[in-house]
Short mmCIF file of C-alpha atoms in Angstrom, two decimals:
data_model
loop_
_atom_site.label_atom_id
_atom_site.label_comp_id
_atom_site.label_asym_id
_atom_site.label_seq_id
_atom_site.Cartn_x
_atom_site.Cartn_y
_atom_site.Cartn_z
CA MET A 1 -53.16 -60.65 -60.68
CA LYS A 2 -50.51 -63.96 -59.51
CA ILE A 3 -49.48 -62.25 -56.88
CA PHE A 4 -52.97 -61.49 -55.12
CA SER A 5 -53.83 -65.06 -55.71
CA LEU A 6 -50.66 -66.61 -53.86
CA LEU A 7 -51.44 -63.88 -50.64
CA GLY A 8 -54.59 -65.23 -50.69
CA ALA A 9 -53.71 -69.00 -50.51
CA PHE A 10 -51.47 -68.22 -47.45
CA LEU A 11 -54.23 -66.14 -45.69
CA PHE A 12 -56.64 -69.12 -45.95
CA LEU A 13 -53.98 -71.59 -44.78
CA LEU A 14 -53.24 -69.63 -41.51
CA LEU A 15 -56.74 -69.42 -40.41
CA GLY A 16 -56.97 -73.04 -40.84
CA ILE A 17 -53.93 -73.67 -38.84
CA LEU A 18 -55.64 -71.35 -35.75
CA ALA A 19 -58.61 -72.93 -36.08
CA CYS A 20 -57.25 -75.92 -35.63
CA SER A 21 -55.22 -75.10 -32.90
CA GLU A 22 -57.93 -73.37 -30.86
CA GLY A 23 -59.14 -76.98 -28.63
CA ASP A 24 -55.16 -77.96 -28.19
CA VAL A 25 -54.05 -74.68 -25.99
CA SER A 26 -57.41 -74.15 -23.59
CA PHE A 27 -56.37 -74.14 -19.88
CA ASP A 28 -57.65 -77.11 -17.74
CA THR A 29 -57.97 -76.24 -13.79
CA ASP A 30 -58.44 -79.73 -12.99
CA ASP A 31 -54.38 -80.55 -14.24
CA ALA A 32 -52.98 -78.19 -12.35
CA GLU A 33 -50.89 -79.33 -9.28
CA VAL A 34 -51.09 -77.22 -5.83
CA VAL A 35 -48.06 -76.01 -4.14
CA THR A 36 -48.00 -76.15 -0.02
CA VAL A 37 -45.26 -74.99 2.18
CA LYS A 38 -45.37 -76.28 5.70
CA ALA A 39 -43.35 -75.32 8.91
CA TYR A 40 -42.87 -78.10 11.84
CA MET A 41 -40.55 -78.30 14.98
CA MET A 42 -38.50 -80.70 16.42
CA LEU A 43 -36.74 -80.92 19.81
CA LEU A 44 -32.96 -81.89 19.19
CA GLY A 45 -32.22 -85.16 20.90
CA ASP A 46 -35.92 -86.65 20.40
CA SER A 47 -35.44 -89.78 19.50
CA ALA A 48 -38.65 -90.43 18.06
CA GLY A 49 -37.95 -87.44 15.44
CA THR A 50 -41.91 -86.08 16.35
CA ARG A 51 -42.66 -83.33 14.33
CA LEU A 52 -45.06 -80.70 16.14
CA LYS A 53 -46.82 -77.42 15.38
CA SER A 54 -46.90 -75.98 19.32
CA ASP A 55 -45.05 -77.15 22.23
CA THR A 56 -43.79 -75.57 25.53
CA LEU A 57 -39.91 -75.64 25.92
CA LEU A 58 -37.29 -74.46 28.36
CA PRO A 59 -34.66 -72.29 27.97
CA SER A 60 -32.09 -74.59 27.57
CA ASP A 61 -33.83 -76.66 25.24
CA SER A 62 -32.50 -76.85 21.34
CA LEU A 63 -34.97 -76.62 18.67
CA VAL A 64 -34.72 -77.59 14.97
CA LEU A 65 -37.16 -75.81 12.56
CA ILE A 66 -38.09 -77.78 9.40
CA ALA A 67 -39.72 -76.72 6.27
CA GLN A 68 -41.49 -78.80 3.62
CA ILE A 69 -42.22 -78.13 0.40
CA GLU A 70 -45.26 -80.25 -1.89
CA PRO A 71 -44.58 -81.33 -4.37
CA SER A 72 -40.60 -80.64 -3.87
CA ARG A 73 -39.64 -79.67 -7.17
CA SER A 74 -43.11 -78.25 -8.76
CA ILE A 75 -41.65 -74.24 -7.97
CA ARG A 76 -38.86 -72.70 -9.18
CA ILE A 77 -37.86 -70.40 -5.81
CA SER A 78 -36.39 -66.71 -5.39
CA GLN A 79 -36.03 -66.78 -1.73
CA PHE A 80 -36.74 -68.57 1.39
CA TYR A 81 -35.82 -67.91 5.03
CA TRP A 82 -36.75 -68.59 8.47
CA GLN A 83 -37.78 -65.90 11.10
CA ILE A 84 -38.83 -66.14 14.73
CA ASP A 85 -41.01 -63.11 16.07
CA SER A 86 -38.91 -59.64 14.22
CA SER A 87 -35.70 -61.23 14.61
CA SER A 88 -33.15 -61.90 11.92
CA LYS A 89 -33.58 -64.28 9.31
CA HIS A 90 -31.79 -67.38 8.33
CA SER A 91 -31.76 -68.67 4.97
CA GLU A 92 -32.48 -72.60 5.65
CA PHE A 93 -34.87 -74.78 5.20
CA SER A 94 -33.96 -76.76 8.29
CA TYR A 95 -32.95 -74.42 11.07
CA ARG A 96 -31.29 -75.24 14.74
CA THR A 97 -31.68 -72.65 17.16
CA ASN A 98 -32.06 -71.55 20.80
CA VAL A 99 -34.42 -69.49 22.23
CA SER A 100 -34.09 -68.27 25.98
CA THR A 101 -36.81 -65.50 26.25
CA PRO A 102 -39.50 -66.57 28.30
CA GLY A 103 -43.00 -65.91 26.77
CA LEU A 104 -44.89 -66.91 23.62
CA HIS A 105 -43.19 -66.97 20.38
CA GLN A 106 -43.54 -67.47 16.63
CA ALA A 107 -41.17 -69.43 13.91
CA LYS A 108 -42.51 -68.47 10.48
CA PHE A 109 -40.90 -69.77 7.05
CA ILE A 110 -41.59 -67.64 4.16
CA LEU A 111 -41.00 -68.66 0.59
CA LEU A 112 -41.07 -66.13 -2.95
CA ASP A 113 -41.35 -68.11 -6.47
CA ARG A 114 -39.59 -66.35 -9.00
CA PHE A 115 -43.22 -64.52 -9.93
CA GLU A 116 -42.66 -62.95 -6.23
CA ASP A 117 -45.56 -65.00 -4.75
CA THR A 118 -45.13 -65.63 -0.64
CA LEU A 119 -45.86 -69.11 0.93
CA GLN A 120 -45.74 -69.28 4.17
CA ASP A 121 -46.40 -71.76 7.39
CA SER A 122 -45.64 -71.24 11.35
CA VAL A 123 -44.72 -72.97 14.53
CA SER A 124 -45.34 -71.51 17.90
CA PHE A 125 -43.75 -72.32 21.17
CA TRP A 126 -44.06 -71.26 24.68
CA ILE A 127 -40.59 -70.67 26.50
CA ALA A 128 -41.23 -71.61 29.98
CA PRO A 129 -40.29 -68.86 32.93
CA GLU A 130 -38.42 -69.35 35.45
CA PRO A 131 -39.89 -68.82 38.86
CA VAL A 132 -38.73 -65.29 40.64
CA LEU A 133 -39.44 -64.36 44.59
CA ASP A 134 -39.92 -60.99 45.69
CA THR A 135 -36.69 -60.83 47.97
CA GLY A 136 -38.23 -57.55 49.42
CA ALA A 137 -41.51 -58.48 50.45
CA LEU A 138 -42.01 -60.60 52.91
CA ILE A 139 -43.76 -61.08 56.45
CA PRO A 140 -42.40 -60.87 58.97
CA LYS A 141 -39.41 -58.60 57.63
CA ASN A 142 -36.28 -59.55 58.35
CA GLY A 143 -34.38 -58.23 61.64
CA THR A 144 -38.21 -58.21 63.41
CA THR A 145 -37.85 -58.39 67.29
CA SER A 146 -40.25 -59.07 70.16
CA ILE A 147 -42.51 -61.68 68.20
CA PRO A 148 -44.32 -63.10 71.03
CA THR A 149 -43.86 -66.83 71.72
CA SER A 150 -46.86 -68.01 72.67
CA LYS A 151 -49.24 -66.64 69.54
CA ALA A 152 -49.70 -68.01 65.66
CA LEU A 153 -47.32 -66.29 63.23
CA SER A 154 -48.11 -65.99 59.61
CA PHE A 155 -45.88 -66.00 57.25
CA ALA A 156 -46.25 -64.59 53.69
CA TRP A 157 -44.17 -64.19 50.05
CA LYS A 158 -44.54 -62.73 46.98
CA SER A 159 -43.78 -64.52 43.45
CA THR A 160 -43.35 -62.07 41.09
CA VAL A 161 -42.86 -64.25 37.93
CA GLU A 162 -44.77 -67.70 37.85
CA ASN A 163 -45.09 -70.30 34.72
CA PRO A 164 -48.60 -70.26 33.81
CA LEU A 165 -48.54 -73.65 32.28
CA SER A 166 -46.76 -74.91 35.63
CA ILE A 167 -47.66 -75.28 39.13
CA THR A 168 -45.29 -73.57 41.71
CA HIS A 169 -44.17 -75.33 44.94
CA TYR A 170 -42.49 -73.49 47.89
CA PRO A 171 -39.81 -75.19 49.98
CA PHE A 172 -40.17 -74.00 53.27
CA LEU A 173 -37.82 -73.91 56.09
CA LEU A 174 -38.33 -72.63 59.73
CA LYS A 175 -35.45 -72.38 62.08
CA CYS A 176 -34.88 -71.34 65.80
CA GLY A 177 -31.76 -71.31 67.10
CA SER A 178 -30.12 -74.67 65.81
CA ASP A 179 -34.02 -76.62 66.04
CA THR A 180 -35.70 -76.83 62.88
CA LEU A 181 -39.35 -76.24 63.74
CA VAL A 182 -40.57 -76.69 60.04
CA ASP A 183 -39.23 -78.32 56.75
CA THR A 184 -42.34 -78.67 54.43
CA VAL A 185 -43.27 -78.06 50.47
CA LEU A 186 -46.05 -75.65 49.91
CA ASN A 187 -48.62 -74.93 47.00
CA SER A 188 -49.21 -71.13 48.15
CA THR A 189 -47.31 -68.28 49.29
CA GLU A 190 -48.65 -68.21 52.93
CA PHE A 191 -47.81 -70.34 55.75
CA ILE A 192 -49.23 -69.98 59.52
CA TYR A 193 -47.05 -71.25 62.70
CA THR A 194 -49.12 -72.02 65.70
CA GLN A 195 -47.19 -73.70 67.54
CA GLY A 196 -44.96 -71.37 70.16
CA PHE A 197 -41.57 -70.20 69.92
CA PRO A 198 -38.58 -70.33 72.84
CA THR A 199 -38.31 -66.96 74.67
CA LEU A 200 -35.69 -64.60 73.37
CA THR A 201 -34.05 -66.95 70.50
CA ARG A 202 -33.40 -65.60 66.56
CA CYS A 203 -35.34 -67.67 64.88
CA SER A 204 -34.78 -67.92 60.89
CA TRP A 205 -37.09 -68.96 57.66
CA THR A 206 -36.01 -69.32 54.09
CA VAL A 207 -38.39 -69.77 51.18
CA SER A 208 -37.45 -70.93 47.32
CA ALA A 209 -39.66 -71.95 44.21
CA HIS A 210 -39.35 -74.61 41.98
CA ASP A 211 -41.99 -75.64 38.98
CA ASN A 212 -42.99 -78.78 37.18
CA PHE A 213 -40.37 -78.26 34.55
CA GLY A 214 -37.46 -78.19 37.26
CA ARG A 215 -37.10 -74.62 37.42
CA THR A 216 -35.41 -72.79 40.25
CA SER A 217 -35.73 -69.20 41.31
CA PRO A 218 -32.34 -67.68 40.81
CA THR A 219 -32.88 -66.35 44.66
CA SER A 220 -34.46 -67.36 48.25
CA ILE A 221 -36.20 -65.43 50.42
CA ARG A 222 -34.13 -65.66 53.56
CA ALA A 223 -35.13 -63.82 56.87
CA ALA A 224 -34.79 -63.81 60.74
CA PHE A 225 -36.97 -62.35 63.70
CA PHE A 226 -35.82 -62.60 67.47
CA THR A 227 -38.68 -63.37 69.81
CA GLU A 228 -39.59 -61.40 73.09
CA ASN A 229 -38.49 -62.44 76.59
CA ASP A 230 -41.81 -63.86 77.89
CA SER A 231 -40.51 -64.73 81.58
CA GLU A 232 -39.47 -63.03 84.93
CA GLU A 233 -35.40 -63.76 84.57
CA VAL A 234 -33.45 -60.64 84.15
CA PHE A 235 -31.88 -61.46 80.58
CA GLY A 236 -31.49 -60.12 77.30
CA ALA A 237 -29.94 -60.68 73.97
CA ALA A 238 -27.13 -59.77 71.55
CA PHE A 239 -27.04 -61.46 67.64
CA ALA A 240 -24.08 -60.23 65.38
CA ARG A 241 -23.54 -61.38 61.93
CA ILE A 242 -19.95 -62.59 60.53
CA SER A 243 -18.77 -61.65 57.53
CA THR A 244 -15.28 -62.99 55.79
CA PRO A 245 -13.96 -62.84 52.11
CA PHE A 246 -13.98 -66.52 52.53
CA SER A 247 -17.04 -68.30 53.42
CA SER A 248 -15.39 -71.33 54.25
CA LEU A 249 -13.99 -69.83 57.37
CA LEU A 250 -17.40 -69.78 59.18
CA ASP A 251 -17.02 -73.44 59.68
CA SER A 252 -14.57 -72.75 62.80
CA LEU A 253 -14.63 -69.89 64.55
CA ARG A 254 -13.41 -69.43 67.92
CA PHE A 255 -15.45 -66.46 70.12
CA LYS A 256 -14.26 -64.87 73.08
CA LEU A 257 -16.72 -63.17 75.40
CA PHE A 258 -15.54 -60.79 78.00
CA ASP A 259 -17.05 -58.39 80.74
CA ALA A 260 -16.46 -54.72 81.28
CA ASP A 261 -13.44 -55.27 83.57
CA GLY A 262 -11.73 -57.48 80.74
CA ASN A 263 -12.65 -60.93 82.60
CA LEU A 264 -12.98 -63.44 80.07
CA LEU A 265 -16.91 -65.32 80.56
CA ASN A 266 -17.49 -68.86 79.90
CA LEU A 267 -19.68 -69.22 77.35
CA ASP A 268 -20.86 -72.38 78.36
CA ASN A 269 -23.15 -70.51 81.16
CA PHE A 270 -25.11 -68.86 78.16
CA ALA A 271 -27.43 -69.66 75.17
CA VAL A 272 -25.15 -69.53 72.37
CA ASP A 273 -26.44 -70.12 69.07
CA TRP A 274 -24.07 -70.38 65.82
CA ASN A 275 -26.16 -70.61 62.76
CA ASP A 276 -26.24 -68.99 59.02
CA SER A 277 -23.55 -66.57 59.60
CA VAL A 278 -25.23 -65.32 62.90
CA ILE A 279 -24.51 -65.63 65.88
CA THR A 280 -26.85 -65.23 69.06
CA LEU A 281 -26.20 -64.79 72.59
CA SER A 282 -28.88 -65.39 74.98
CA LYS A 283 -29.80 -65.65 78.43
CA LEU A 284 -27.15 -62.77 79.09
CA PRO A 285 -27.54 -60.80 82.45
CA ALA A 286 -28.08 -56.88 81.39
CA ALA A 287 -24.03 -55.57 81.82
CA ASP A 288 -21.59 -54.23 79.19
CA TYR A 289 -19.36 -56.86 77.12
CA ARG A 290 -16.94 -57.02 74.67
CA LEU A 291 -16.69 -60.17 72.13
CA PHE A 292 -13.79 -60.63 70.22
CA VAL A 293 -13.90 -63.30 66.90
CA THR A 294 -11.16 -65.05 65.37
CA HIS A 295 -10.38 -68.56 63.44
CA PHE A 296 -9.68 -71.86 64.99
CA LYS A 297 -7.16 -72.91 62.69
CA TYR A 298 -5.96 -69.70 60.33
CA THR A 299 -5.58 -67.46 63.22
CA ASP A 300 -4.61 -64.30 61.66
CA PHE A 301 -8.06 -64.14 60.33
CA THR A 302 -9.25 -61.98 63.58
CA SER A 303 -11.66 -59.29 64.03
CA ASP A 304 -11.66 -55.83 66.32
CA THR A 305 -12.93 -56.09 69.51
CA LEU A 306 -16.88 -55.43 69.73
CA HIS A 307 -18.53 -53.48 72.71
CA PHE A 308 -21.69 -53.61 73.22
CA THR A 309 -24.26 -53.34 76.17
CA VAL A 310 -27.20 -55.89 77.07
CA ARG A 311 -30.31 -54.42 78.49
CA THR A 312 -32.93 -56.58 79.85
CA GLY A 313 -35.37 -58.40 77.82
CA LYS A 314 -34.41 -56.78 74.54
CA VAL A 315 -32.42 -58.02 72.05
CA SER A 316 -29.38 -56.10 70.78
CA SER A 317 -28.04 -56.48 67.18
CA LEU A 318 -24.72 -55.61 67.12
CA GLY A 319 -24.38 -54.88 62.97
CA THR A 320 -22.01 -57.45 61.38
CA ILE A 321 -18.54 -58.31 62.64
CA LEU A 322 -15.83 -58.28 59.47
CA LEU A 323 -13.09 -61.26 60.10
CA SER A 324 -9.94 -60.33 58.27
CA ASP A 325 -6.78 -61.14 57.76
CA THR A 326 -3.81 -58.27 57.63
CA VAL A 327 -1.17 -60.55 58.77
CA GLN A 328 1.66 -60.99 55.81
CA PRO A 329 3.41 -64.27 55.41
CA GLN A 330 6.68 -64.91 56.50
CA ILE A 331 10.08 -66.46 54.52
CA ILE A 332 12.40 -68.35 57.22
CA CYS A 333 15.95 -69.21 56.29
CA ASP A 334 16.99 -71.76 58.96
CA PHE A 335 20.78 -71.91 57.15
CA CYS A 336 20.73 -68.10 56.40
CA THR A 337 23.71 -65.94 58.31
CA GLU A 338 21.11 -62.92 58.33
CA ASP A 339 20.64 -62.51 54.64
CA SER A 340 23.33 -64.51 53.14
CA LEU A 341 23.57 -68.81 52.62
CA THR A 342 26.01 -71.04 51.40
CA TRP A 343 25.66 -72.08 47.23
CA ASN A 344 23.64 -75.21 47.36
CA ASP A 345 21.78 -77.12 44.79
CA THR A 346 18.87 -77.42 46.47
CA LEU A 347 17.62 -73.78 48.60
CA ARG A 348 15.14 -74.52 50.90
CA PHE A 349 13.27 -71.60 52.52
CA ALA A 350 9.87 -72.12 54.77
CA VAL A 351 6.98 -69.99 54.61
CA GLU A 352 5.10 -69.32 57.53
CA GLU A 353 1.20 -68.25 57.09
CA LYS A 354 -1.34 -68.35 59.72
CA GLY A 355 -4.29 -67.86 57.47
CA LEU A 356 -5.22 -69.54 54.35
CA PRO A 357 -1.92 -71.21 52.48
CA PRO A 358 -0.51 -69.17 49.79
CA GLN A 359 -1.50 -70.46 46.14
CA SER A 360 1.86 -70.98 44.07
CA ALA A 361 0.75 -68.94 41.55
CA THR A 362 1.30 -65.52 43.52
CA LEU A 363 5.00 -66.99 44.24
CA ARG A 364 7.64 -65.11 42.16
CA ILE A 365 11.27 -65.98 42.23
CA THR A 366 14.46 -63.95 40.44
CA PHE A 367 17.76 -65.12 40.81
CA ASP A 368 20.93 -62.93 39.36
CA GLY A 369 17.88 -60.75 38.45
CA ALA A 370 16.49 -63.14 35.95
CA THR A 371 12.85 -64.86 36.73
CA LEU A 372 13.50 -68.33 38.14
CA SER A 373 10.79 -71.19 37.16
CA ASN A 374 12.38 -74.32 38.73
CA TRP A 375 11.42 -74.05 42.06
CA ASP A 376 7.94 -76.42 43.92
CA TYR A 377 6.42 -75.15 46.75
CA LYS A 378 4.62 -77.85 49.51
CA GLU A 379 3.42 -78.23 52.63
CA ASP A 380 4.56 -74.64 53.77
CA SER A 381 8.58 -75.66 52.21
CA LEU A 382 9.87 -73.47 49.40
CA PHE A 383 12.45 -75.58 47.44
CA ILE A 384 14.56 -73.80 44.97
CA TYR A 385 16.96 -75.51 42.60
CA THR A 386 20.23 -74.06 41.21
CA HIS A 387 21.91 -77.06 39.75
CA SER A 388 21.55 -75.84 36.34
CA LEU A 389 22.69 -72.30 36.78
CA GLN A 390 25.57 -70.59 35.91
CA LYS A 391 27.59 -70.19 38.95
CA SER A 392 30.06 -66.96 39.18
CA PHE A 393 32.77 -64.88 41.18
CA ALA A 394 30.42 -62.42 42.71
CA TRP A 395 27.32 -63.24 45.28
CA HIS A 396 24.00 -64.12 43.44
CA PRO A 397 21.27 -62.03 44.28
CA LEU A 398 18.06 -63.95 45.31
CA LYS A 399 14.53 -62.15 45.93
CA ILE A 400 11.35 -64.59 47.16
CA ALA A 401 8.14 -62.43 46.74
CA LEU A 402 4.51 -63.60 47.42
CA SER A 403 1.00 -62.94 48.48
CA ASP A 404 -1.23 -64.89 50.92
CA ARG A 405 -4.89 -65.27 49.86
CA SER A 406 -5.80 -62.04 51.74
CA GLY A 407 -3.64 -59.77 49.18
CA ASN A 408 -1.16 -59.37 52.20
CA TYR A 409 2.16 -59.19 50.01
CA ILE A 410 6.06 -59.62 51.12
CA ALA A 411 9.21 -59.44 49.23
CA LYS A 412 12.62 -60.42 50.89
CA ASN A 413 16.35 -60.52 49.28
CA PHE A 414 19.00 -63.10 50.13
CA TYR A 415 22.40 -63.29 48.72
CA VAL A 416 23.69 -66.75 47.72
CA GLU A 417 27.36 -66.64 48.03
CA PRO A 418 29.95 -66.87 44.53
CA GLY A 419 29.88 -70.71 43.19
CA LYS A 420 33.64 -69.65 42.86
CA SER A 421 36.74 -67.73 44.12
CA CYS A 422 38.78 -65.12 42.39
CA VAL A 423 41.41 -66.20 44.74
CA LYS A 424 43.28 -69.04 45.43
CA THR A 425 45.75 -69.58 48.65
CA LEU A 426 46.71 -72.78 50.68
CA ASP A 427 44.10 -75.23 51.55
CA LYS A 428 45.46 -75.62 55.23
CA ALA A 429 49.11 -75.49 56.61
CA SER A 430 51.59 -76.50 59.79
CA ILE A 431 54.47 -75.21 60.64
CA PHE A 432 56.93 -75.09 63.61
CA ALA A 433 57.42 -71.70 65.80
CA ASP A 434 60.97 -71.85 64.91
CA SER A 435 60.37 -72.23 60.73
CA SER A 436 58.59 -69.94 57.92
CA ILE A 437 55.96 -70.04 55.52
CA SER A 438 55.79 -68.99 51.76
CA ILE A 439 51.63 -67.43 51.45
CA PRO A 440 50.71 -67.58 48.06
CA ILE A 441 47.79 -65.46 46.50
CA GLN A 442 46.98 -66.50 43.02
CA ASN A 443 43.84 -64.30 40.77
CA LEU A 444 41.49 -66.90 39.33
CA CYS A 445 39.42 -64.12 37.22
CA PRO A 446 41.20 -63.69 33.90
CA ASN A 447 38.51 -61.00 33.35
CA LEU A 448 39.35 -58.43 36.09
CA THR A 449 43.11 -57.29 36.86
CA PRO A 450 45.05 -57.43 39.72
CA LYS A 451 46.26 -53.99 41.57
CA ARG A 452 47.80 -54.89 44.84
CA TYR A 453 47.55 -57.91 47.24
CA PHE A 454 47.16 -58.37 51.30
CA TRP A 455 48.31 -60.35 53.86
CA ASP A 456 45.92 -60.88 57.27
CA ILE A 457 48.06 -63.19 59.48
CA ASP A 458 46.19 -61.92 62.92
CA ASN A 459 42.90 -62.23 62.04
CA ASP A 460 42.77 -58.38 63.47
CA GLY A 461 41.69 -56.97 59.98
CA ASN A 462 44.57 -55.03 59.38
CA TRP A 463 47.20 -55.86 56.84
CA ASP A 464 50.12 -57.65 57.63
CA GLY A 465 51.65 -57.56 54.04
CA GLU A 466 50.60 -56.40 51.02
CA ALA A 467 52.80 -56.32 47.69
CA PRO A 468 51.45 -54.18 44.18
CA ALA A 469 50.65 -57.05 41.35
CA ALA A 470 53.05 -55.33 38.83
CA GLY A 471 50.99 -56.97 36.22
CA LEU A 472 51.29 -60.25 38.15
CA ASP A 473 48.46 -63.02 38.53
CA SER A 474 50.12 -64.51 41.46
CA VAL A 475 52.73 -63.46 44.32
CA SER A 476 53.81 -64.71 47.64
CA LYS A 477 54.94 -63.53 50.84
CA THR A 478 57.24 -65.61 53.76
CA PHE A 479 56.28 -64.72 57.26
CA SER A 480 57.84 -66.02 60.25
CA GLY A 481 56.54 -69.18 62.76
CA SER A 482 57.25 -66.68 65.90
CA LEU A 483 54.95 -64.11 64.64
CA PHE A 484 52.03 -66.63 65.77
CA HIS A 485 51.14 -67.13 69.37
CA VAL A 486 48.40 -70.03 68.84
CA TYR A 487 48.04 -73.05 67.40
CA GLN A 488 45.23 -72.71 65.26
CA ASN A 489 45.25 -69.64 63.16
CA PRO A 490 42.52 -68.32 60.30
CA ILE A 491 44.81 -66.47 57.65
CA HIS A 492 42.98 -63.95 55.38
CA VAL A 493 44.54 -63.03 51.91
CA TYR A 494 42.77 -60.29 49.65
CA ILE A 495 43.23 -59.20 46.19
CA LEU A 496 42.25 -55.56 45.58
CA TYR A 497 41.50 -55.57 41.32
CA GLU A 498 41.63 -51.73 39.02
CA SER A 499 37.96 -52.45 38.85
CA GLY A 500 38.12 -51.45 42.78
CA ALA A 501 36.33 -54.97 43.42
CA GLN A 502 37.81 -56.72 46.29
CA TYR A 503 37.74 -60.78 46.97
CA GLU A 504 38.98 -63.13 49.71
CA ALA A 505 40.20 -66.54 50.60
CA THR A 506 40.81 -68.04 53.72
CA PHE A 507 42.69 -71.07 55.28
CA THR A 508 44.08 -72.39 58.71
CA LEU A 509 47.41 -72.04 59.72
CA TYR A 510 48.62 -74.80 62.22
CA VAL A 511 51.56 -73.78 64.61
CA ASP A 512 53.30 -76.63 66.62
CA GLY A 513 55.82 -75.27 69.26
CA VAL A 514 54.18 -71.52 69.93
CA SER A 515 54.35 -70.47 73.72
CA GLY A 516 51.22 -68.34 74.14
#
């Protein structure tokens, strides 16, 4: 009975507690805080730090995407990231990027809380495209001939890409020969010229495109046309484009025009125009001609001789003339005997090249089979420094190789005399005709074993004396003064070694009282 009384009391107490707490746990919406995510963008380098929701940018602009959470500490985050269009995700609140693809883009910031609820906001921006010209859609077409000289001529072209948020401008240039007829900026893709053209002349026109954002079309329209012959004179014209691997060469070309008999013609007697890598020869009498092109300074650059025919009232296209260099450079040694030269601390060579000067990077020099880097090349002269090299008793092979700017290659071998000699004899000597002289031969190379010694006293290439080495590094032989018939005598001595090598030394013997 007592147990039931205690249980009832506990239940009564519990119900009382619940009844008293009911008002305390009820939810009031006025007490809730709203969490928001806001996305902004800002141009990098904007000193004002202006935050934007949309803007027009250039492909070169860098922008900073900024996410802002309010209140900043009222949410527990599970995941967050920036995403531009459908690209990869970047888990940063502040993200720096660059977008180069033209068109409209959206950058979205997405945040997931711990309950996987999604909060997001976005910004949008337009990447301005660069203007693009259709280089194939133009009037008049490149190479058009017989354009009337006294009628109006319409020019038209097409722009394939324009920025809809900007005005596109078209710089337009019209030239005939070396004279500029029109140099203006247009807001449309057409132009009508009404002032007339000179007769039998090559005229060129160019168009580019620019927008208000400073964007320029990557390519320009370039075309040329030829006017008709509206005079009664019996002339024709011809034109050719000059091509060379180096555009800088087009500034100083020399043209030679010959008639069918090979006579050189004076170009001053004709109308000659050289412009935009095209030569135009006007007022040429109808006949057969030959044209030859070379560079004024770099004469290795030449063209093949071009044969062509001019007809009355017609303009002939000669195609493209290629100016090329096929002549290899030359390496000249003014102090060499054939391909041999005397040992010196500085060896000098001349490099002769009538094309573009060779670059130092194309030079390769080897000395005794090893690459040598101690040299200078300047003003067509090559200086090779040998003072730090090890001299030997043998000839030193020297190889010089280089290529000119056109790729023509030359390699030349030289031989530098030994820095030391294995053979020693007298430096010079004087005797009387009625006396005699002992001529020594000494081996100075301890790593070589002498086999025989030889003397040639009359410079005829035959031995006048010889002796076996017999293990000796020095021997002498005596010769009578009566054997010499002139005052000055070159004496040659040789050592033949067991290895087969042979070295020599020379001195001059002066003999007084000779009768010859």
